[in-house]
PDB file of C-alpha atoms in Angstrom:
ATOM      1  CA  MET A  29       4.966 -35.808 -13.381  1.00 58.00           C
ATOM      2  CA  LEU A  30       2.570 -33.732 -11.316  1.00 58.00           C
ATOM      3  CA  PHE A  31      -1.128 -33.261 -11.940  1.00 57.00           C
ATOM      4  CA  ALA A  32      -3.104 -30.375 -10.555  1.00 56.00           C
ATOM      5  CA  SER A  33      -6.838 -29.932 -10.329  1.00 56.00           C
ATOM      6  CA  CYS A  34      -8.967 -26.976  -9.495  1.00 61.00           C
ATOM      7  CA  LYS A  35     -12.512 -26.341  -8.337  1.00 61.00           C
ATOM      8  CA  ASP A  36     -14.431 -23.117  -8.739  1.00 61.00           C
ATOM      9  CA  ASP A  37     -16.388 -21.439  -5.973  1.00 64.00           C
ATOM     10  CA  TYR A  38     -19.820 -22.159  -7.484  1.00 56.00           C
ATOM     11  CA  PRO A  39     -21.557 -24.164  -4.711  1.00 57.00           C
ATOM     12  CA  TYR A  40     -24.683 -25.445  -6.464  1.00 51.00           C
ATOM     13  CA  ASP A  41     -23.091 -28.256  -8.430  1.00 53.00           C
ATOM     14  CA  ASP A  42     -23.204 -30.313  -5.251  1.00 57.00           C
ATOM     15  CA  LYS A  43     -26.126 -28.867  -3.293  1.00 63.00           C
ATOM     16  CA  GLU A  44     -29.363 -26.970  -3.721  1.00 65.00           C
ATOM     17  CA  PRO A  45     -29.904 -23.351  -2.625  1.00 67.00           C
ATOM     18  CA  GLU A  46     -31.278 -23.024   0.905  1.00 69.00           C
ATOM     19  CA  TRP A  47     -34.175 -20.898  -0.340  1.00 63.00           C
ATOM     20  CA  LEU A  48     -35.336 -23.562  -2.793  1.00 69.00           C
ATOM     21  CA  GLY A  49     -38.178 -25.605  -1.344  1.00 76.00           C
ATOM     22  CA  GLU A  50     -39.489 -29.059  -2.098  1.00 89.00           C
ATOM     23  CA  SER A  51     -41.555 -29.920  -5.142  1.00 94.00           C
ATOM     24  CA  VAL A  52     -45.063 -28.487  -5.322  1.00 96.00           C
ATOM     25  CA  TYR A  53     -46.593 -31.870  -4.532  1.00 97.00           C
ATOM     26  CA  LYS A  54     -44.273 -32.622  -1.615  1.00 96.00           C
ATOM     27  CA  TYR A  55     -44.787 -29.171  -0.095  1.00 96.00           C
ATOM     28  CA  LEU A  56     -48.565 -29.593  -0.106  1.00 97.00           C
ATOM     29  CA  SER A  57     -48.314 -33.162   1.191  1.00 97.00           C
ATOM     30  CA  GLU A  58     -46.027 -32.294   4.090  1.00 96.00           C
ATOM     31  CA  ASP A  59     -48.102 -29.287   5.143  1.00 95.00           C
ATOM     32  CA  GLY A  60     -51.089 -31.488   5.994  1.00 95.00           C
ATOM     33  CA  HIS A  61     -53.843 -28.954   5.268  1.00 97.00           C
ATOM     34  CA  TYR A  62     -54.349 -29.659   1.573  1.00 98.00           C
ATOM     35  CA  THR A  63     -55.748 -33.199   1.455  1.00 98.00           C
ATOM     36  CA  THR A  64     -58.737 -32.186  -0.684  1.00 98.00           C
ATOM     37  CA  TYR A  65     -56.568 -30.380  -3.209  1.00 98.00           C
ATOM     38  CA  LEU A  66     -54.158 -33.322  -3.283  1.00 98.00           C
ATOM     39  CA  SER A  67     -57.072 -35.691  -3.892  1.00 98.00           C
ATOM     40  CA  LEU A  68     -57.869 -33.654  -7.018  1.00 97.00           C
ATOM     41  CA  ILE A  69     -54.266 -33.972  -8.174  1.00 97.00           C
ATOM     42  CA  ASP A  70     -54.213 -37.712  -7.471  1.00 98.00           C
ATOM     43  CA  ALA A  71     -57.573 -38.342  -9.152  1.00 97.00           C
ATOM     44  CA  LEU A  72     -56.293 -36.736 -12.353  1.00 95.00           C
ATOM     45  CA  GLY A  73     -52.992 -38.616 -12.322  1.00 95.00           C
ATOM     46  CA  TYR A  74     -51.068 -35.365 -11.976  1.00 94.00           C
ATOM     47  CA  ALA A  75     -49.059 -36.221  -8.867  1.00 96.00           C
ATOM     48  CA  GLU A  76     -45.860 -37.209 -10.660  1.00 93.00           C
ATOM     49  CA  THR A  77     -45.957 -34.072 -12.802  1.00 92.00           C
ATOM     50  CA  LEU A  78     -46.172 -31.807  -9.759  1.00 95.00           C
ATOM     51  CA  ASP A  79     -43.587 -33.862  -7.910  1.00 93.00           C
ATOM     52  CA  ARG A  80     -40.954 -33.948 -10.633  1.00 86.00           C
ATOM     53  CA  THR A  81     -41.490 -31.402 -13.392  1.00 77.00           C
ATOM     54  CA  GLY A  82     -42.366 -27.746 -13.884  1.00 75.00           C
ATOM     55  CA  SER A  83     -42.663 -24.937 -14.221  1.00 90.00           C
ATOM     56  CA  LYS A  84     -46.095 -24.152 -12.792  1.00 96.00           C
ATOM     57  CA  THR A  85     -47.920 -21.440 -10.912  1.00 97.00           C
ATOM     58  CA  ILE A  86     -50.445 -22.939  -8.500  1.00 98.00           C
ATOM     59  CA  PHE A  87     -53.253 -21.255  -6.532  1.00 98.00           C
ATOM     60  CA  PRO A  88     -54.293 -23.943  -4.018  1.00 98.00           C
ATOM     61  CA  ALA A  89     -56.647 -23.545  -1.069  1.00 98.00           C
ATOM     62  CA  ASN A  90     -56.713 -25.499   2.178  1.00 98.00           C
ATOM     63  CA  ASP A  91     -59.219 -28.102   3.327  1.00 98.00           C
ATOM     64  CA  LYS A  92     -61.420 -25.623   5.207  1.00 98.00           C
ATOM     65  CA  ALA A  93     -61.744 -23.500   2.076  1.00 98.00           C
ATOM     66  CA  TYR A  94     -62.799 -26.511   0.016  1.00 98.00           C
ATOM     67  CA  GLU A  95     -65.277 -27.581   2.680  1.00 97.00           C
ATOM     68  CA  ALA A  96     -66.896 -24.132   2.526  1.00 97.00           C
ATOM     69  CA  TYR A  97     -66.866 -24.216  -1.283  1.00 96.00           C
ATOM     70  CA  PHE A  98     -68.540 -27.617  -1.472  1.00 96.00           C
ATOM     71  CA  GLN A  99     -71.127 -26.591   1.119  1.00 96.00           C
ATOM     72  CA  SER A 100     -71.998 -23.552  -1.003  1.00 95.00           C
ATOM     73  CA  LEU A 101     -72.826 -26.036  -3.782  1.00 93.00           C
ATOM     74  CA  GLY A 102     -74.957 -28.157  -1.466  1.00 94.00           C
ATOM     75  CA  LEU A 103     -72.311 -30.876  -1.169  1.00 93.00           C
ATOM     76  CA  SER A 104     -71.364 -32.321   2.195  1.00 91.00           C
ATOM     77  CA  GLY A 105     -68.914 -34.890   3.451  1.00 92.00           C
ATOM     78  CA  LYS A 106     -65.163 -35.299   3.536  1.00 94.00           C
ATOM     79  CA  GLY A 107     -63.475 -33.247   0.836  1.00 96.00           C
ATOM     80  CA  SER A 108     -61.661 -36.170  -0.744  1.00 95.00           C
ATOM     81  CA  ASP A 109     -64.932 -38.128  -0.904  1.00 96.00           C
ATOM     82  CA  VAL A 110     -66.664 -35.230  -2.645  1.00 96.00           C
ATOM     83  CA  VAL A 111     -63.828 -35.138  -5.171  1.00 97.00           C
ATOM     84  CA  LYS A 112     -64.255 -38.865  -5.843  1.00 95.00           C
ATOM     85  CA  SER A 113     -67.967 -38.329  -6.525  1.00 94.00           C
ATOM     86  CA  MET A 114     -67.228 -35.736  -9.221  1.00 92.00           C
ATOM     87  CA  THR A 115     -66.948 -36.570 -12.900  1.00 86.00           C
ATOM     88  CA  LYS A 116     -63.507 -36.375 -14.468  1.00 86.00           C
ATOM     89  CA  SER A 117     -64.460 -33.242 -16.411  1.00 83.00           C
ATOM     90  CA  GLN A 118     -65.601 -31.573 -13.174  1.00 88.00           C
ATOM     91  CA  GLN A 119     -62.329 -32.510 -11.501  1.00 92.00           C
ATOM     92  CA  GLN A 120     -60.303 -31.219 -14.448  1.00 91.00           C
ATOM     93  CA  LEU A 121     -62.121 -27.905 -14.602  1.00 90.00           C
ATOM     94  CA  LEU A 122     -61.819 -27.298 -10.872  1.00 94.00           C
ATOM     95  CA  PHE A 123     -58.128 -28.214 -10.699  1.00 96.00           C
ATOM     96  CA  ASN A 124     -56.931 -26.688 -13.967  1.00 94.00           C
ATOM     97  CA  SER A 125     -58.503 -23.355 -13.028  1.00 95.00           C
ATOM     98  CA  THR A 126     -55.999 -23.165 -10.167  1.00 97.00           C
ATOM     99  CA  MET A 127     -52.923 -23.576 -12.358  1.00 96.00           C
ATOM    100  CA  LEU A 128     -50.939 -21.567 -14.897  1.00 96.00           C
ATOM    101  CA  ASN A 129     -48.558 -23.382 -17.226  1.00 93.00           C
ATOM    102  CA  MET A 130     -45.655 -21.080 -16.403  1.00 94.00           C
ATOM    103  CA  ALA A 131     -43.895 -20.085 -13.186  1.00 95.00           C
ATOM    104  CA  TYR A 132     -44.783 -16.557 -12.029  1.00 96.00           C
ATOM    105  CA  LEU A 133     -43.865 -14.624  -8.924  1.00 97.00           C
ATOM    106  CA  ASP A 134     -46.642 -12.231  -7.956  1.00 97.00           C
ATOM    107  CA  ASN A 135     -44.848  -9.215  -9.446  1.00 95.00           C
ATOM    108  CA  MET A 136     -44.677 -11.011 -12.803  1.00 96.00           C
ATOM    109  CA  LEU A 137     -48.374 -11.855 -13.060  1.00 97.00           C
ATOM    110  CA  ALA A 138     -49.279  -8.501 -14.610  1.00 96.00           C
ATOM    111  CA  ASN A 139     -46.339  -8.385 -17.046  1.00 93.00           C
ATOM    112  CA  VAL A 140     -46.350  -9.128 -20.770  1.00 89.00           C
ATOM    113  CA  PRO A 141     -43.286  -9.502 -23.046  1.00 81.00           C
ATOM    114  CA  ASN A 142     -44.157  -6.841 -25.610  1.00 67.00           C
ATOM    115  CA  SER A 143     -46.891  -4.365 -24.855  1.00 52.00           C
ATOM    116  CA  GLY A 144     -46.595  -1.955 -27.759  1.00 58.00           C
ATOM    117  CA  GLN A 145     -46.670   0.910 -25.261  1.00 57.00           C
ATOM    118  CA  SER A 146     -44.754   4.087 -26.050  1.00 57.00           C
ATOM    119  CA  ASP A 147     -42.365   3.483 -23.171  1.00 60.00           C
ATOM    120  CA  ASN A 148     -41.764  -0.049 -24.468  1.00 54.00           C
ATOM    121  CA  SER A 149     -42.652  -1.514 -21.088  1.00 71.00           C
ATOM    122  CA  GLY A 150     -44.963  -4.466 -20.615  1.00 84.00           C
ATOM    123  CA  GLU A 151     -44.937  -4.249 -16.841  1.00 89.00           C
ATOM    124  CA  GLY A 152     -48.202  -4.100 -14.944  1.00 92.00           C
ATOM    125  CA  ILE A 153     -50.619  -4.087 -17.886  1.00 92.00           C
ATOM    126  CA  ALA A 154     -51.999  -7.647 -17.839  1.00 93.00           C
ATOM    127  CA  LEU A 155     -55.259  -8.400 -16.055  1.00 95.00           C
ATOM    128  CA  VAL A 156     -55.902 -11.836 -17.564  1.00 93.00           C
ATOM    129  CA  ARG A 157     -53.759 -14.968 -17.633  1.00 93.00           C
ATOM    130  CA  ALA A 158     -54.717 -18.149 -19.467  1.00 89.00           C
ATOM    131  CA  SER A 159     -55.268 -20.909 -16.937  1.00 91.00           C
ATOM    132  CA  ALA A 160     -54.500 -24.562 -17.597  1.00 88.00           C
ATOM    133  CA  ALA A 161     -58.229 -25.214 -18.051  1.00 80.00           C
ATOM    134  CA  SER A 162     -59.381 -25.951 -21.596  1.00 70.00           C
ATOM    135  CA  TYR A 163     -62.687 -26.270 -23.416  1.00 59.00           C
ATOM    136  CA  LEU A 164     -62.211 -30.048 -23.263  1.00 58.00           C
ATOM    137  CA  ASP A 165     -62.637 -29.910 -19.482  1.00 59.00           C
ATOM    138  CA  SER A 166     -66.299 -28.974 -19.798  1.00 58.00           C
ATOM    139  CA  ILE A 167     -68.380 -29.260 -22.968  1.00 58.00           C
ATOM    140  CA  THR A 168     -71.935 -27.972 -22.583  1.00 60.00           C
ATOM    141  CA  PHE A 169     -74.944 -29.606 -24.279  1.00 63.00           C
ATOM    142  CA  LEU A 170     -77.768 -27.244 -25.244  1.00 65.00           C
ATOM    143  CA  ASP A 171     -80.985 -29.222 -25.800  1.00 74.00           C
ATOM    144  CA  LYS A 172     -83.480 -28.342 -28.531  1.00 75.00           C
ATOM    145  CA  ASP A 173     -85.863 -26.521 -26.184  1.00 80.00           C
ATOM    146  CA  ARG A 174     -83.165 -24.006 -25.307  1.00 73.00           C
ATOM    147  CA  LEU A 175     -81.951 -23.274 -28.831  1.00 73.00           C
ATOM    148  CA  PRO A 176     -82.616 -19.855 -30.409  1.00 74.00           C
ATOM    149  CA  ALA A 177     -85.599 -19.528 -32.761  1.00 75.00           C
ATOM    150  CA  PRO A 178     -83.892 -18.527 -36.075  1.00 74.00           C
ATOM    151  CA  GLU A 179     -83.893 -21.117 -38.866  1.00 78.00           C
ATOM    152  CA  TYR A 180     -80.115 -21.518 -38.623  1.00 75.00           C
ATOM    153  CA  TRP A 181     -80.632 -23.633 -35.507  1.00 77.00           C
ATOM    154  CA  ALA A 182     -83.413 -25.829 -36.966  1.00 82.00           C
ATOM    155  CA  ASP A 183     -81.079 -28.610 -38.079  1.00 81.00           C
ATOM    156  CA  TYR A 184     -79.545 -28.821 -34.615  1.00 74.00           C
ATOM    157  CA  ALA A 185     -83.023 -28.838 -33.051  1.00 79.00           C
ATOM    158  CA  SER A 186     -83.967 -31.821 -35.213  1.00 83.00           C
ATOM    159  CA  ARG A 187     -80.999 -33.693 -33.747  1.00 80.00           C
ATOM    160  CA  GLY A 188     -82.099 -32.946 -30.207  1.00 79.00           C
ATOM    161  CA  GLY A 189     -79.569 -30.211 -29.473  1.00 75.00           C
ATOM    162  CA  ILE A 190     -75.930 -29.211 -29.891  1.00 70.00           C
ATOM    163  CA  TYR A 191     -72.698 -29.416 -27.962  1.00 64.00           C
ATOM    164  CA  LEU A 192     -71.242 -25.955 -27.417  1.00 63.00           C
ATOM    165  CA  MET A 193     -67.470 -25.667 -27.431  1.00 60.00           C
ATOM    166  CA  ASP A 194     -65.514 -22.468 -26.958  1.00 57.00           C
ATOM    167  CA  ASN A 195     -62.127 -23.460 -28.358  1.00 54.00           C
ATOM    168  CA  THR A 196     -60.134 -21.131 -26.143  1.00 60.00           C
ATOM    169  CA  SER A 197     -58.442 -21.466 -22.786  1.00 65.00           C
ATOM    170  CA  ARG A 198     -60.322 -20.312 -19.731  1.00 75.00           C
ATOM    171  CA  PRO A 199     -58.827 -17.144 -18.288  1.00 86.00           C
ATOM    172  CA  ASN A 200     -57.938 -16.257 -14.743  1.00 94.00           C
ATOM    173  CA  VAL A 201     -58.598 -12.622 -13.873  1.00 96.00           C
ATOM    174  CA  ILE A 202     -55.835 -11.446 -11.556  1.00 98.00           C
ATOM    175  CA  PHE A 203     -55.904  -8.041  -9.864  1.00 98.00           C
ATOM    176  CA  THR A 204     -52.387  -7.263  -8.639  1.00 98.00           C
ATOM    177  CA  PRO A 205     -50.957  -4.119  -6.998  1.00 97.00           C
ATOM    178  CA  ASP A 206     -48.741  -3.714 -10.086  1.00 96.00           C
ATOM    179  CA  PHE A 207     -51.781  -3.610 -12.368  1.00 96.00           C
ATOM    180  CA  MET A 208     -53.567  -1.127 -10.106  1.00 96.00           C
ATOM    181  CA  LEU A 209     -50.491   1.106  -9.967  1.00 95.00           C
ATOM    182  CA  ARG A 210     -49.890   1.010 -13.724  1.00 94.00           C
ATOM    183  CA  LEU A 211     -53.468   2.077 -14.460  1.00 94.00           C
ATOM    184  CA  GLY A 212     -53.526   4.664 -11.687  1.00 96.00           C
ATOM    185  CA  LEU A 213     -56.328   2.893  -9.825  1.00 96.00           C
ATOM    186  CA  THR A 214     -56.732   3.750  -6.154  1.00 97.00           C
ATOM    187  CA  GLU A 215     -58.273   2.161  -3.091  1.00 97.00           C
ATOM    188  CA  SER A 216     -61.373   4.261  -3.743  1.00 97.00           C
ATOM    189  CA  ASP A 217     -61.648   2.804  -7.252  1.00 97.00           C
ATOM    190  CA  TRP A 218     -61.300  -0.699  -5.861  1.00 97.00           C
ATOM    191  CA  THR A 219     -64.045  -0.100  -3.303  1.00 96.00           C
ATOM    192  CA  GLN A 220     -66.380   1.052  -6.063  1.00 96.00           C
ATOM    193  CA  LEU A 221     -65.640  -2.044  -8.140  1.00 94.00           C
ATOM    194  CA  PHE A 222     -65.602  -4.612  -5.341  1.00 96.00           C
ATOM    195  CA  PRO A 223     -67.266  -3.226  -2.204  1.00 96.00           C
ATOM    196  CA  ASP A 224     -67.324  -6.656  -0.531  1.00 95.00           C
ATOM    197  CA  LYS A 225     -63.616  -7.377  -0.992  1.00 96.00           C
ATOM    198  CA  PRO A 226     -60.977  -5.623   1.152  1.00 96.00           C
ATOM    199  CA  TYR A 227     -58.359  -3.621  -0.696  1.00 97.00           C
ATOM    200  CA  ASP A 228     -54.874  -5.130  -0.418  1.00 97.00           C
ATOM    201  CA  GLU A 229     -51.789  -3.302  -1.664  1.00 94.00           C
ATOM    202  CA  VAL A 230     -49.519  -6.263  -0.878  1.00 97.00           C
ATOM    203  CA  GLY A 231     -51.551  -9.341  -1.812  1.00 98.00           C
ATOM    204  CA  PHE A 232     -53.714  -9.912  -4.880  1.00 98.00           C
ATOM    205  CA  TYR A 233     -56.963 -11.462  -6.114  1.00 98.00           C
ATOM    206  CA  VAL A 234     -57.376 -14.298  -8.606  1.00 98.00           C
ATOM    207  CA  ASN A 235     -60.915 -14.915  -9.894  1.00 97.00           C
ATOM    208  CA  GLY A 236     -62.144 -13.048  -6.833  1.00 96.00           C
ATOM    209  CA  SER A 237     -60.220 -15.197  -4.336  1.00 98.00           C
ATOM    210  CA  HIS A 238     -57.722 -13.397  -2.121  1.00 98.00           C
ATOM    211  CA  VAL A 239     -54.039 -14.273  -1.770  1.00 98.00           C
ATOM    212  CA  SER A 240     -52.540 -12.449   1.209  1.00 98.00           C
ATOM    213  CA  GLY A 241     -49.044 -11.025   1.231  1.00 97.00           C
ATOM    214  CA  ASN A 242     -47.666 -13.727   3.526  1.00 97.00           C
ATOM    215  CA  GLN A 243     -49.099 -16.556   1.417  1.00 98.00           C
ATOM    216  CA  LYS A 244     -47.620 -15.645  -1.963  1.00 98.00           C
ATOM    217  CA  ASN A 245     -44.375 -16.565  -3.729  1.00 97.00           C
ATOM    218  CA  ILE A 246     -43.772 -19.884  -1.986  1.00 96.00           C
ATOM    219  CA  THR A 247     -40.810 -21.153  -3.983  1.00 95.00           C
ATOM    220  CA  CYS A 248     -40.722 -24.823  -4.929  1.00 95.00           C
ATOM    221  CA  LYS A 249     -38.372 -26.764  -7.183  1.00 92.00           C
ATOM    222  CA  ASN A 250     -40.881 -26.806 -10.007  1.00 94.00           C
ATOM    223  CA  GLY A 251     -42.866 -23.620  -9.611  1.00 95.00           C
ATOM    224  CA  TYR A 252     -44.487 -21.118  -7.281  1.00 97.00           C
ATOM    225  CA  LEU A 253     -47.395 -21.479  -4.874  1.00 98.00           C
ATOM    226  CA  HIS A 254     -49.759 -18.640  -4.031  1.00 99.00           C
ATOM    227  CA  ILE A 255     -52.135 -19.896  -1.332  1.00 99.00           C
ATOM    228  CA  ALA A 256     -55.667 -18.519  -1.754  1.00 99.00           C
ATOM    229  CA  ASP A 257     -58.011 -17.826   1.171  1.00 98.00           C
ATOM    230  CA  GLU A 258     -60.888 -19.324  -0.828  1.00 98.00           C
ATOM    231  CA  VAL A 259     -61.141 -21.845  -3.640  1.00 98.00           C
ATOM    232  CA  VAL A 260     -60.209 -20.286  -6.973  1.00 98.00           C
ATOM    233  CA  ARG A 261     -63.336 -20.976  -8.997  1.00 94.00           C
ATOM    234  CA  PRO A 262     -63.363 -21.413 -12.768  1.00 89.00           C
ATOM    235  CA  LEU A 263     -64.776 -18.469 -14.682  1.00 85.00           C
ATOM    236  CA  GLN A 264     -67.445 -18.931 -17.328  1.00 72.00           C
ATOM    237  CA  ASN A 265     -66.531 -18.967 -20.990  1.00 66.00           C
ATOM    238  CA  MET A 266     -68.893 -18.086 -23.844  1.00 66.00           C
ATOM    239  CA  ALA A 267     -70.448 -21.564 -23.995  1.00 59.00           C
ATOM    240  CA  ASP A 268     -71.209 -21.444 -20.272  1.00 63.00           C
ATOM    241  CA  VAL A 269     -72.853 -18.030 -20.577  1.00 65.00           C
ATOM    242  CA  MET A 270     -75.050 -19.184 -23.458  1.00 62.00           C
ATOM    243  CA  ALA A 271     -76.105 -22.271 -21.531  1.00 58.00           C
ATOM    244  CA  SER A 272     -76.931 -20.437 -18.309  1.00 62.00           C
TER     245      SER A 272
END
């Protein structure tokens, strides 16, 4: 009796594609220029998630960018030490604002599944993506001296103030070439809107921070990295605006 076996030509049962990189966490660790960002990940206990699971879109910045960011806030010292001095809610807000809970290449960032447009295309129409940041990352307390005058607020004033919670995710505003093209916006339009930010028809901007064309779409096992030139800062939500 003879037995025969066969094997198909599909190669990835036994090996990974050459274009597939390491995990997000391992990529950042091996690069050596992201110790501050990694200290945020470690402080929040998120290392295993970014080393093993996905799929995420991450907008990290290097150590020099974080040093400049902290200095703009009047904070000095080694980046990882500054991170340690932050409260957990501050760490969460800063880190979660750099992450989307879905894996997106840059040309997917402006797409939506069902736009309702006449041409039935959802490509290039999204400006906002929900970040991983939540209202739980930062809950603002408005003391009694800052409450509005109407009687509605009197009960809260008698208690000394009120915690303001905007029960929505914090958005990231992402200007991509696809969005600009879909809306017919030109370099001249961009210059009028953002005179201090160079127009880029290859890269994109997230919360005002630039991602150049050669720093986008870094493919990892559990997501994509888009390296920002500056720290991607969290945007204000309604509670923040009222408290400012």
